[in-house]
Tab-separated table of C-alpha atoms in Angstrom:
chain	number	residue	atom	x	y	z
X	860	MET	CA	154.792	14.805	26.381
X	861	THR	CA	152.414	13.467	23.723
X	862	THR	CA	148.772	14.144	23.523
X	863	ARG	CA	146.103	11.553	23.280
X	864	GLU	CA	145.701	12.050	19.519
X	865	GLN	CA	149.385	11.378	18.935
X	866	MET	CA	149.411	8.072	20.819
X	867	PRO	CA	148.960	5.057	18.657
X	868	MET	CA	145.943	2.848	19.243
X	869	VAL	CA	147.029	-0.703	20.097
X	870	GLY	CA	144.600	-3.408	19.292
X	871	LEU	CA	144.833	-7.091	18.589
X	872	GLU	CA	145.812	-6.496	14.946
X	873	SER	CA	148.571	-3.914	15.697
X	874	GLY	CA	149.850	-5.554	18.817
X	875	PRO	CA	153.008	-7.734	19.054
X	876	GLN	CA	153.007	-10.236	16.273
X	877	LEU	CA	153.947	-13.876	16.733
X	878	GLN	CA	157.260	-14.931	15.305
X	879	LYS	CA	157.241	-16.803	12.044
X	880	GLY	CA	156.494	-20.486	12.630
X	881	ALA	CA	154.793	-19.921	15.985
X	882	LEU	CA	151.558	-21.856	16.454
X	883	ARG	CA	148.314	-19.948	16.703
X	884	PRO	CA	145.260	-21.498	18.180
X	885	PRO	CA	142.790	-22.627	15.478
X	886	ARG	CA	139.844	-20.347	15.032
X	887	GLN	CA	136.757	-22.319	14.450
X	888	GLU	CA	133.906	-20.770	12.576
X	889	GLY	CA	130.721	-22.437	11.658
X	890	ALA	CA	127.526	-23.835	12.981
X	891	LYS	CA	127.352	-24.448	16.680
X	892	GLY	CA	123.790	-25.582	16.729
X	893	MET	CA	124.553	-29.091	17.823
X	894	GLN	CA	126.657	-27.864	20.747
X	895	TYR	CA	123.886	-25.564	21.859
X	896	LEU	CA	121.354	-28.418	21.456
X	897	ALA	CA	123.540	-30.754	23.537
X	898	GLY	CA	124.011	-28.134	26.242
X	899	PHE	CA	120.292	-27.403	26.294
X	900	LEU	CA	119.281	-31.035	26.533
X	901	ALA	CA	121.936	-31.661	29.255
X	902	THR	CA	120.339	-28.859	31.222
X	903	LEU	CA	116.895	-30.254	30.639
X	904	GLY	CA	118.121	-33.714	31.705
X	905	ALA	CA	119.439	-32.313	34.985
X	906	LEU	CA	116.231	-30.335	35.457
X	907	ALA	CA	114.090	-33.395	34.798
X	908	ALA	CA	116.155	-35.604	37.150
X	909	GLY	CA	115.861	-32.970	39.968
X	910	THR	CA	112.135	-32.784	39.321
X	911	VAL	CA	111.766	-36.563	39.577
X	912	LEU	CA	113.824	-36.671	42.751
X	913	ALA	CA	112.022	-33.769	44.400
X	914	TRP	CA	108.492	-34.469	43.080
X	915	THR	CA	107.467	-36.970	45.766
X	916	ALA	CA	108.118	-34.778	48.813
X	917	PRO	CA	105.325	-32.192	48.215
X	918	VAL	CA	102.996	-34.403	46.204
X	919	LEU	CA	102.978	-37.496	48.386
X	920	ALA	CA	101.329	-35.616	51.251
X	921	LYS	CA	98.600	-34.407	48.924
X	922	LEU	CA	98.087	-37.869	47.449
X	923	GLN	CA	97.756	-39.392	50.923
X	924	ALA	CA	95.085	-36.886	51.939
X	925	PRO	CA	91.508	-38.344	52.151
X	926	ASP	CA	90.166	-35.749	49.600
X	927	SER	CA	92.849	-36.470	47.045
X	928	TRP	CA	91.962	-37.175	43.390
X	929	LEU	CA	94.088	-40.317	43.761
X	930	PRO	CA	94.070	-41.390	47.383
X	931	LEU	CA	97.092	-43.509	48.314
X	932	GLY	CA	97.734	-45.509	51.418
X	933	GLU	CA	101.037	-45.625	53.264
X	934	SER	CA	102.363	-48.674	51.388
X	935	GLU	CA	101.342	-47.268	47.955
X	936	GLY	CA	103.061	-43.970	48.925
X	937	SER	CA	106.315	-45.772	49.694
X	938	TRP	CA	106.172	-47.444	46.261
X	939	VAL	CA	105.660	-44.058	44.549
X	940	ALA	CA	108.611	-42.683	46.507
X	941	SER	CA	110.872	-45.629	45.538
X	942	LEU	CA	110.003	-45.932	41.814
X	943	MET	CA	112.856	-43.563	40.801
X	944	THR	CA	115.383	-45.764	42.556
X	945	ILE	CA	113.987	-48.945	41.056
X	946	GLY	CA	113.981	-47.322	37.627
X	947	ALA	CA	117.572	-46.173	38.011
X	948	CYS	CA	118.688	-49.758	38.903
X	949	VAL	CA	116.845	-51.317	35.997
X	950	GLY	CA	117.887	-48.586	33.547
X	951	ALA	CA	121.592	-48.828	34.339
X	952	VAL	CA	121.807	-52.177	32.503
X	953	PRO	CA	120.753	-51.004	28.995
X	954	ALA	CA	122.419	-47.574	29.532
X	955	GLY	CA	125.856	-49.144	29.267
X	956	ALA	CA	124.982	-50.829	25.961
X	957	ILE	CA	123.380	-47.614	24.577
X	958	THR	CA	126.531	-45.666	25.572
X	959	GLU	CA	128.688	-48.170	23.777
X	960	ARG	CA	126.539	-47.932	20.634
X	961	PHE	CA	125.859	-44.154	20.432
X	962	GLY	CA	128.635	-42.577	22.549
X	963	ARG	CA	128.213	-40.410	25.627
X	964	LYS	CA	126.849	-37.337	23.833
X	965	GLY	CA	124.503	-39.323	21.684
X	966	THR	CA	123.243	-41.230	24.717
X	967	MET	CA	122.676	-38.026	26.646
X	968	LEU	CA	120.659	-36.538	23.771
X	969	LEU	CA	118.704	-39.721	23.301
X	970	LEU	CA	117.791	-40.206	26.920
X	971	ALA	CA	116.964	-36.556	27.658
X	972	VAL	CA	114.044	-36.694	25.234
X	973	PRO	CA	111.799	-39.063	27.316
X	974	PHE	CA	112.328	-36.776	30.370
X	975	THR	CA	110.992	-33.831	28.583
X	976	ILE	CA	108.001	-35.382	26.789
X	977	ARG	CA	104.805	-35.814	28.747
């Protein structure tokens, strides 16, 4: 029986080697800053869209209160609640052309910026 010190350590380098001519997956080194930026802006875009969709539920009741800083009636409140849907319908037309011009990732990066700037 062998002791622990006599047993060889098996790691990635000393493990079974690939046969000659076998393909290895390419190892990519380098800057991944643009990937991180795209992921971050995609997350911000989803957060902003969720905020826009959920914003009207708690705020509309406060805006329709008589002591509100911006008192809204019932008809104005319905316009505020539907502005996201109207904007989505109108924005779908140029979004196709922008996607054709800049690609999907470029469009996502470009359109996430207005959501995050106030």
